Short mmCIF file of C-alpha atoms in Angstrom, two decimals:
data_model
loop_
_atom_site.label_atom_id
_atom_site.label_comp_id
_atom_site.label_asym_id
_atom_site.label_seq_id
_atom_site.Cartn_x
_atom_site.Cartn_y
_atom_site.Cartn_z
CA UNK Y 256 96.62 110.77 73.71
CA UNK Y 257 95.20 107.83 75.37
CA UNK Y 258 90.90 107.21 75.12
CA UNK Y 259 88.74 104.72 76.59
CA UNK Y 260 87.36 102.35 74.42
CA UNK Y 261 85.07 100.35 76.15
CA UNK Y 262 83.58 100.36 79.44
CA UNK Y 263 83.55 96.79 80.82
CA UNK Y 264 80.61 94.62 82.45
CA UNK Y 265 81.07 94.41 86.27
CA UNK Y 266 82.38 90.77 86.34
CA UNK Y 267 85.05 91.79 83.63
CA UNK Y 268 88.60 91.53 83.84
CA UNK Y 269 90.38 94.46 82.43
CA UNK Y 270 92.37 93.66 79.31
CA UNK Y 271 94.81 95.67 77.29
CA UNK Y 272 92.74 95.80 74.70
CA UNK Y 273 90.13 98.27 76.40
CA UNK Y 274 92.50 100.99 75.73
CA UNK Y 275 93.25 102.25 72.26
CA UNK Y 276 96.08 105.02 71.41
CA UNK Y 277 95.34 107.87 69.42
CA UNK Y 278 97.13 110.93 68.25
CA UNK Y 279 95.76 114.68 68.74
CA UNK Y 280 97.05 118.03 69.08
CA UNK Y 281 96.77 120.20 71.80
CA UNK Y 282 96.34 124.27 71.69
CA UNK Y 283 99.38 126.75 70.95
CA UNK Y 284 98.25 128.86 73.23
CA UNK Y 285 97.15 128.86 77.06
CA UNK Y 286 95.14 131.04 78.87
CA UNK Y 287 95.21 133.05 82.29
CA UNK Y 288 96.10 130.30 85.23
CA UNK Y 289 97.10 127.52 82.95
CA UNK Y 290 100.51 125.85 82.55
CA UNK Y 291 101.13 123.88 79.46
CA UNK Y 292 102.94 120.49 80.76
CA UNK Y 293 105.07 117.40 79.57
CA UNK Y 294 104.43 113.96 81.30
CA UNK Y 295 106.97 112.08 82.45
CA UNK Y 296 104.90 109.58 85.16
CA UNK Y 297 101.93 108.25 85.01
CA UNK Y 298 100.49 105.61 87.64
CA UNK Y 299 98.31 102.58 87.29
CA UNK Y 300 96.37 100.98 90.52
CA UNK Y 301 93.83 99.06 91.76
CA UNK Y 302 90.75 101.70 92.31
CA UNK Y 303 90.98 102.36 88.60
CA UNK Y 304 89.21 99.16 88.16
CA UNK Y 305 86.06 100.61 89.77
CA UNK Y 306 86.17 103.50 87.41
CA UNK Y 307 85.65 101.19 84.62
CA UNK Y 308 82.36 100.93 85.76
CA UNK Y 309 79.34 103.43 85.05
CA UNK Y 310 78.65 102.71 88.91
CA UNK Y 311 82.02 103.05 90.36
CA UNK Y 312 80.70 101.53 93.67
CA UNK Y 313 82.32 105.26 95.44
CA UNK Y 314 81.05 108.48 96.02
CA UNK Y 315 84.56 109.79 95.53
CA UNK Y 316 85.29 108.27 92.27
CA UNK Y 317 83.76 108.97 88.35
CA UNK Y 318 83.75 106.51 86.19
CA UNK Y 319 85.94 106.83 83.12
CA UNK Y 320 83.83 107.53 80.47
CA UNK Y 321 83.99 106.09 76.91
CA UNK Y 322 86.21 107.38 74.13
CA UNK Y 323 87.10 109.73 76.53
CA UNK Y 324 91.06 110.01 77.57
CA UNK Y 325 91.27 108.54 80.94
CA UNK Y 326 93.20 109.78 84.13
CA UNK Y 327 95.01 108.86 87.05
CA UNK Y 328 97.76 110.25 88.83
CA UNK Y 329 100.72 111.99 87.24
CA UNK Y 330 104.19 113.84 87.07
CA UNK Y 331 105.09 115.77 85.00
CA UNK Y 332 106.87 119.37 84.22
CA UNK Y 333 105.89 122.80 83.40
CA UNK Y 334 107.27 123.70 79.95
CA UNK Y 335 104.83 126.81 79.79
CA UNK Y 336 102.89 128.75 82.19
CA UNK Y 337 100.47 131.60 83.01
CA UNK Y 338 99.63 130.57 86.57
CA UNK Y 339 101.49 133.23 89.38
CA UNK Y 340 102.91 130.27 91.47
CA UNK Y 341 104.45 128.08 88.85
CA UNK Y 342 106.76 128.41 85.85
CA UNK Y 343 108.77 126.79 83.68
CA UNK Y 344 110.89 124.19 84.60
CA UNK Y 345 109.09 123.70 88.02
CA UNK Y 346 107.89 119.43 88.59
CA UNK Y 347 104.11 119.00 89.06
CA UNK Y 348 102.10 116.20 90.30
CA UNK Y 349 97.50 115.73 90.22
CA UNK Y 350 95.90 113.08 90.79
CA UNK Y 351 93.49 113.47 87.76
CA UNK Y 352 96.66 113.82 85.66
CA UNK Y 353 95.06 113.08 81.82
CA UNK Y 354 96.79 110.06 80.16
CA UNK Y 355 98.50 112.13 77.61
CA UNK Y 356 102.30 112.60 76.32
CA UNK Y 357 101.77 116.30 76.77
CA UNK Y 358 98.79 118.55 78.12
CA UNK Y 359 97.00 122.29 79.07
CA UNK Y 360 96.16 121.95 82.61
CA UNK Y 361 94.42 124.25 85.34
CA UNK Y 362 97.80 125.48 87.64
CA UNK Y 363 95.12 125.19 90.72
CA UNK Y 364 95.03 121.89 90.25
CA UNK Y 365 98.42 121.24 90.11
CA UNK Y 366 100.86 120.65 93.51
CA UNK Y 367 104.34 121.39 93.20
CA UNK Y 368 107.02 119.38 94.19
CA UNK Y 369 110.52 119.11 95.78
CA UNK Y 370 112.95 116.02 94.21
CA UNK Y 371 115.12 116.43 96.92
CA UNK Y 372 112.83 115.01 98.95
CA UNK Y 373 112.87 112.23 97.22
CA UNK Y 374 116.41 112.18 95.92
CA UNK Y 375 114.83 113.04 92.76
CA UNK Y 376 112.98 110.12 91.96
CA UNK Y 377 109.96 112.30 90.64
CA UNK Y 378 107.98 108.59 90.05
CA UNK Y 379 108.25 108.57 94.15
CA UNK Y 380 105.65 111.07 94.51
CA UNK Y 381 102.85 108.50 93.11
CA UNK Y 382 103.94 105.93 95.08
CA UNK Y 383 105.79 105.93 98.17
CA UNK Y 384 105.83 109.84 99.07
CA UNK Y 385 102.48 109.80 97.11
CA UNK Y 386 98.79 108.73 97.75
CA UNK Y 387 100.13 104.91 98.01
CA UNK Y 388 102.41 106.09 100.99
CA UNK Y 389 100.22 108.17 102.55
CA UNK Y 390 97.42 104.83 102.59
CA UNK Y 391 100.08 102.70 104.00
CA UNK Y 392 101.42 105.16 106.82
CA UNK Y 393 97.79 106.59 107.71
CA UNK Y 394 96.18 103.46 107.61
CA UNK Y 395 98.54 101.96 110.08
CA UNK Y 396 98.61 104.73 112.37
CA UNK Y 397 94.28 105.90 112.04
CA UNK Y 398 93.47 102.22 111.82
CA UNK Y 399 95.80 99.39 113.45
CA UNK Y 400 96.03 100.96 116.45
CA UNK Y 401 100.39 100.18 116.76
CA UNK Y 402 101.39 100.78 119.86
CA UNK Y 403 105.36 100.17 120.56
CA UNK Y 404 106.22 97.93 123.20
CA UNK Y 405 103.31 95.81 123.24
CA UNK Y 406 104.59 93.06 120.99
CA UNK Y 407 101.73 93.35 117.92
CA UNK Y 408 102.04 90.53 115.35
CA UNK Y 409 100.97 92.69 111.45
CA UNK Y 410 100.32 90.70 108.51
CA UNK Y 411 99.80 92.17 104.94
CA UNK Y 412 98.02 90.66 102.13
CA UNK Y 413 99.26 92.06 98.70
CA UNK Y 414 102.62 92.67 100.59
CA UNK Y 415 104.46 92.63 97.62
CA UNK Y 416 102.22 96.03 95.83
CA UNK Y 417 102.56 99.30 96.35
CA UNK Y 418 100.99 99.91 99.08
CA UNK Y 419 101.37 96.52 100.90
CA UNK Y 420 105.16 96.52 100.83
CA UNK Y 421 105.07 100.00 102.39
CA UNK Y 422 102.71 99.32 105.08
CA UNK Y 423 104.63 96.13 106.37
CA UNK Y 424 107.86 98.11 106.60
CA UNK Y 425 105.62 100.94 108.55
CA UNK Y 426 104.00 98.09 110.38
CA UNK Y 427 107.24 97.63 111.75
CA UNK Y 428 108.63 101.36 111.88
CA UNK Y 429 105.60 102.40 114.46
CA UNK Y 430 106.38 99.41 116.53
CA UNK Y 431 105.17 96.01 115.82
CA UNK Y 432 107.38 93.17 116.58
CA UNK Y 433 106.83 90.81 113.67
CA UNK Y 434 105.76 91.16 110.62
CA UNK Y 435 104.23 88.52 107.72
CA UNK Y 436 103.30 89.20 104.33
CA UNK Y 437 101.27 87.10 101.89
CA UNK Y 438 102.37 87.26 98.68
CA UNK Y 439 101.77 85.35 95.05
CA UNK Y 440 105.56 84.14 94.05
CA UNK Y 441 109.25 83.13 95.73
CA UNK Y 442 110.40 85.99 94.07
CA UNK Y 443 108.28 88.35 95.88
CA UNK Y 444 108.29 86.40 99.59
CA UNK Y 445 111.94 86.87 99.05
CA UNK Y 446 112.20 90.42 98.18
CA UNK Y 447 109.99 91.32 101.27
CA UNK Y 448 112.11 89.36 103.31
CA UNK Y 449 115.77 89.87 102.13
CA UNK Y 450 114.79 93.59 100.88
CA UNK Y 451 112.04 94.79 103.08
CA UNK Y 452 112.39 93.69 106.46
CA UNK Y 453 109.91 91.57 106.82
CA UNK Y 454 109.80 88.55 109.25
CA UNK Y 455 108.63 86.25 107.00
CA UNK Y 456 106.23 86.14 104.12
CA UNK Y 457 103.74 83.17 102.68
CA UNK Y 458 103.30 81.81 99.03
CA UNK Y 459 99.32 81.60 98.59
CA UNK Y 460 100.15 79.57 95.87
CA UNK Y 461 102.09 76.88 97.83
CA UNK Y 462 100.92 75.00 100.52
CA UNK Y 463 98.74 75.42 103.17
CA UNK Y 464 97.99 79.02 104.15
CA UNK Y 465 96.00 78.52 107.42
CA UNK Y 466 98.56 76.13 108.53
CA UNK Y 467 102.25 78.38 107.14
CA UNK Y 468 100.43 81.10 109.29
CA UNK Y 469 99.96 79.50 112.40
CA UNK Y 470 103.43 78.46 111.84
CA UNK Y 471 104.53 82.19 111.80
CA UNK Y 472 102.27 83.67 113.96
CA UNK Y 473 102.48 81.43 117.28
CA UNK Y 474 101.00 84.64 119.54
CA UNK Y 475 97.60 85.30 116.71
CA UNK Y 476 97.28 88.35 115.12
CA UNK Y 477 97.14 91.38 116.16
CA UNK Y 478 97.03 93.97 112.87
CA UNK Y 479 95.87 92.62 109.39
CA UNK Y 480 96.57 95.08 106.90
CA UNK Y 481 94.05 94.10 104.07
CA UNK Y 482 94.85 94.65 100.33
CA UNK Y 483 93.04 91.67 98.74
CA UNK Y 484 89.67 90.40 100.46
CA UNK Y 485 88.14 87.00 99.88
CA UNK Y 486 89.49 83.78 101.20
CA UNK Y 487 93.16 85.30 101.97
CA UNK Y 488 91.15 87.44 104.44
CA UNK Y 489 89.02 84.78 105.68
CA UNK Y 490 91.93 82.51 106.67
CA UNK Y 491 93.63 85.41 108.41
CA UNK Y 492 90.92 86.78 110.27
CA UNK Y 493 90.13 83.11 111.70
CA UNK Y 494 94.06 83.31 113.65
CA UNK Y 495 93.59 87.26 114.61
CA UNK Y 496 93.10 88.01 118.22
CA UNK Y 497 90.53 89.30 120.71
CA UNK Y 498 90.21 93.59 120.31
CA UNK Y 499 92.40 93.16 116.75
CA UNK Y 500 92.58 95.48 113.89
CA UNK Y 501 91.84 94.94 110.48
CA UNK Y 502 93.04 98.05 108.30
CA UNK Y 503 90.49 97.99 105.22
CA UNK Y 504 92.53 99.11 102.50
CA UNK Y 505 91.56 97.32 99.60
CA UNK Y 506 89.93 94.36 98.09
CA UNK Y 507 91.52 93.45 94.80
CA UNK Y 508 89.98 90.04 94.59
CA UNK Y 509 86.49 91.61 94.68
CA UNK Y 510 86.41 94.49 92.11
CA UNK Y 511 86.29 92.36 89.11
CA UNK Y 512 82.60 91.10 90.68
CA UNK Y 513 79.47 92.94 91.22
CA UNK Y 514 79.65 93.50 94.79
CA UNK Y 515 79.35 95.98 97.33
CA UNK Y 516 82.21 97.88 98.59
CA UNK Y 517 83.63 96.58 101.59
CA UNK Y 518 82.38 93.30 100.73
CA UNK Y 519 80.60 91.30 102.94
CA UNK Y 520 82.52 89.02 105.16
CA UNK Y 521 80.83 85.14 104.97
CA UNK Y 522 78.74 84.02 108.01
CA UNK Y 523 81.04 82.46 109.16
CA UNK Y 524 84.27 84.77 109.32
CA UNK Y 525 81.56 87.73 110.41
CA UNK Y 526 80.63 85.37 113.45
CA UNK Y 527 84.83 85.22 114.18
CA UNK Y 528 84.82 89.33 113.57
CA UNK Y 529 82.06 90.33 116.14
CA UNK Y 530 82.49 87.29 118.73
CA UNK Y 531 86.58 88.73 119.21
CA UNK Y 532 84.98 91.99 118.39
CA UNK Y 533 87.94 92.73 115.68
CA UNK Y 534 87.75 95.93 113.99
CA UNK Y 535 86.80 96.28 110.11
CA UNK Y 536 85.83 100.28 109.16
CA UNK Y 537 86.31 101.15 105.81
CA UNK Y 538 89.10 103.37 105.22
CA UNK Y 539 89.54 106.28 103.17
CA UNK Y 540 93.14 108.59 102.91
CA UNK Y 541 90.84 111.42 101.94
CA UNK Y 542 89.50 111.73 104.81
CA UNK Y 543 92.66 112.85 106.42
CA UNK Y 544 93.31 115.74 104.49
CA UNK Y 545 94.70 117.57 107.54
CA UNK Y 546 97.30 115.01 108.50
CA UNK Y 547 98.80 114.32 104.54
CA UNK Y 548 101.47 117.28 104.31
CA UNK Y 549 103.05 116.43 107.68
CA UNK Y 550 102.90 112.29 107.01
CA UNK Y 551 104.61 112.94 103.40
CA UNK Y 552 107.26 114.72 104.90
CA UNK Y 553 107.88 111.66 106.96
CA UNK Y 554 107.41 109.30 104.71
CA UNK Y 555 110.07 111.54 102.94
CA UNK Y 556 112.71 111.76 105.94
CA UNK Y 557 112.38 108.05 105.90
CA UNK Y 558 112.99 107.54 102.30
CA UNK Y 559 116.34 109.86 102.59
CA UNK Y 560 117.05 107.82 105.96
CA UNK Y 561 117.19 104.81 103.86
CA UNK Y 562 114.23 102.83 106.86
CA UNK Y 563 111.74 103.08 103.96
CA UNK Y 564 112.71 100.46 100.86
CA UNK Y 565 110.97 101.28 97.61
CA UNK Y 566 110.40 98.72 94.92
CA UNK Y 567 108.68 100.28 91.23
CA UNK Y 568 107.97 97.99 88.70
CA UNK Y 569 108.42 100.22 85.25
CA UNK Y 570 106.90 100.34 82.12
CA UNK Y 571 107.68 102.73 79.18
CA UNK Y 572 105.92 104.36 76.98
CA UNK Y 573 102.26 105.50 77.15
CA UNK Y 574 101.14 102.67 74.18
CA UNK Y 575 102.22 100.19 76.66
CA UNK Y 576 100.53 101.72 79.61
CA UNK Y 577 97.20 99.59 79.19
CA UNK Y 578 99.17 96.26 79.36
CA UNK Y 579 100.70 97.72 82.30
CA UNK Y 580 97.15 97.98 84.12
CA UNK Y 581 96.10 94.16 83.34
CA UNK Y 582 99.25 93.56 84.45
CA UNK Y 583 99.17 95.15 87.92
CA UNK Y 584 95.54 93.96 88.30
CA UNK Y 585 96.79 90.06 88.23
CA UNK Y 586 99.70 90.80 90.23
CA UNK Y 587 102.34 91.17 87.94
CA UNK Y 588 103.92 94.17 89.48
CA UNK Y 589 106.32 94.07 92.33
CA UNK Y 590 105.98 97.28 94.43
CA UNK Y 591 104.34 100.16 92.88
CA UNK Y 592 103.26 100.08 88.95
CA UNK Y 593 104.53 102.84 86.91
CA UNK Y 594 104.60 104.09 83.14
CA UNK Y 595 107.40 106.76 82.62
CA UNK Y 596 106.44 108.47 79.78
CA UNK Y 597 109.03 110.61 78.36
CA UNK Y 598 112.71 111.53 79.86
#
């Protein structure tokens, strides 16, 4: 089983070493409405940074607490059960899946799932047809306001994560006519490109970024899909264009630093926001509740249709799956970060 060992300060950078591994046992025997399961997925992201806080900065989210086995979200299958609607044999997915090999979980709490929808890559439904998906896909259509025909410039910052690399492909699916990410490495400007469809995509290591972006987006911009925050954000919002959209998904830059959540734009840029009175709301998938089965199953059809490309960066085995969180919090991860567990 995995435990928390320490909680970090709010300017902290996760490390590996917050984590420690320990072994347990778990009960031989479940009660009424429980299922007894075996993990095979487990995901790392971004918002588990905030939970390493005693202040998560979110109404929404608890804070891991300490010595405690943390949680995320999960895949795994039933191996026992004594809830009506599952049984053995049947995949499972939560999103407060414990980090554990093995486990005695409430069935209510559990949703099954269908690998064909997915052609049975179970790791999918964290990522693409999971939570991840359902950000991209929702926050483009609830948020960017894409309207086909009407020649829309997107660009994505973290278009190379999970989510980012989804919602410039979607970007493009619901209409808009170019599409630029901003990534950290070649590798990953090349992947979005040659892989994912994108128009082109920007180095923020190399060069100039106000000036590559000007370059690539001659018309402005219209939707900026926002993964990271700070100065990325700053440059891009100073080329977006009268009535634009900014799609506040996340602000990875920001969570290592005590700061409110959304940040606060500098004078400046928030001078640039109201005067071409660009949208910024904060954005939350759980607020669409109502609209998630219908946008999986399209997010689904367009896996199967091949119009959805999914990168997963994979790590095995649960000792490893601390190093697998610093890693996807410093952008080592191309597409979505997951830990597979056992086979």
């Amino acid at each position: 089983l995995f435990y928390f060992k320490i909680i970090l300060g709010k300017n902290g950078v996760p490390v590996a070493e917050n984590f420690r591994l320990e072994q347990s046992t778990i009960s031989d025997t479940i009660q009424a409405g429980q299922v007894r399961v075996k993990t095979l997925y487990l995901s790392v992201d971004p918002y588990m940074r905030c939970r390493m806080n005693e202040d998560t900065g979110s109404d929404y989210l608890q804070p891991w607490q300490l010595s405690e086995v943390a949680d995320g979200g999960g895949v795994g299958v039933v191996e026992e059960s004594k809830h009506d609607n599952l049984t053995e044999g049947d995949f499972v997915t939560s999103f407060t899946w414990p980090w554990q090999t093995a486990a005695i979980l409430d069935g209510s709490l559990l949703q099954k799932l269908v690998p064909q929808l997915v052609n049975g890559r179970l790791s999918y439904f964290l990522g693409a047809a999971g939570i991840t998906g359902l950000t991209a896909l929702l926050g483009v259509r609830e948020k960017g306001h894409v309207a086909a025909g009407a020649n829309q410039t997107m660009v994505v910052s973290g278009a190379a994560g999970a989510c980012g690399s989804l919602a410039g492909q979607i970007g493009r699916l619901e209409g808009c006519s170019r599409v630029v990410g901003i990534a950290g490495t070649d590798e990953k400007c090349s992947i979005l490109v040659q892989e994912m469809g994108f128009d082109a995509a920007v180095n923020y290591k190399k060069g100039n970024v106000a000036e590559q972006l000007r370059e690539l987006c001659p018309g402005g911009v219209d939707v900026y899909f926002d993964n990271v925050g700070g100065d990325i954000s700053d440059t891009v919002i100073s080329q977006m264009n009268q009535n634009s959209h900014i799609i506040l998904c996340g602000q990875i830059s920001q969570y290592n630093k005590d700061v409110p959540y959304p940040p606060p734009l500098p004078p400046d840029t928030e001078k640039i926001q109201k005067e071409r009175n660009i949208t910024r709301e904060r954005f939350l998938v759980l607020n669409y509740m109502d609209k998630h089965e219908a946008s999986v199953l399209q997010l689904c059809q367009w896996i199967q249709e091949g119009k959805l490309k999914v990168r997963e960066t994979i790590v095995e085995g649960l000792a490893n799956i601390g190093a697998a969180f610093q890693s996807m919090m410093s952008g080592g991860n191309i597409g979505k970060q997951i830990v597979s567990i056992s086979k």
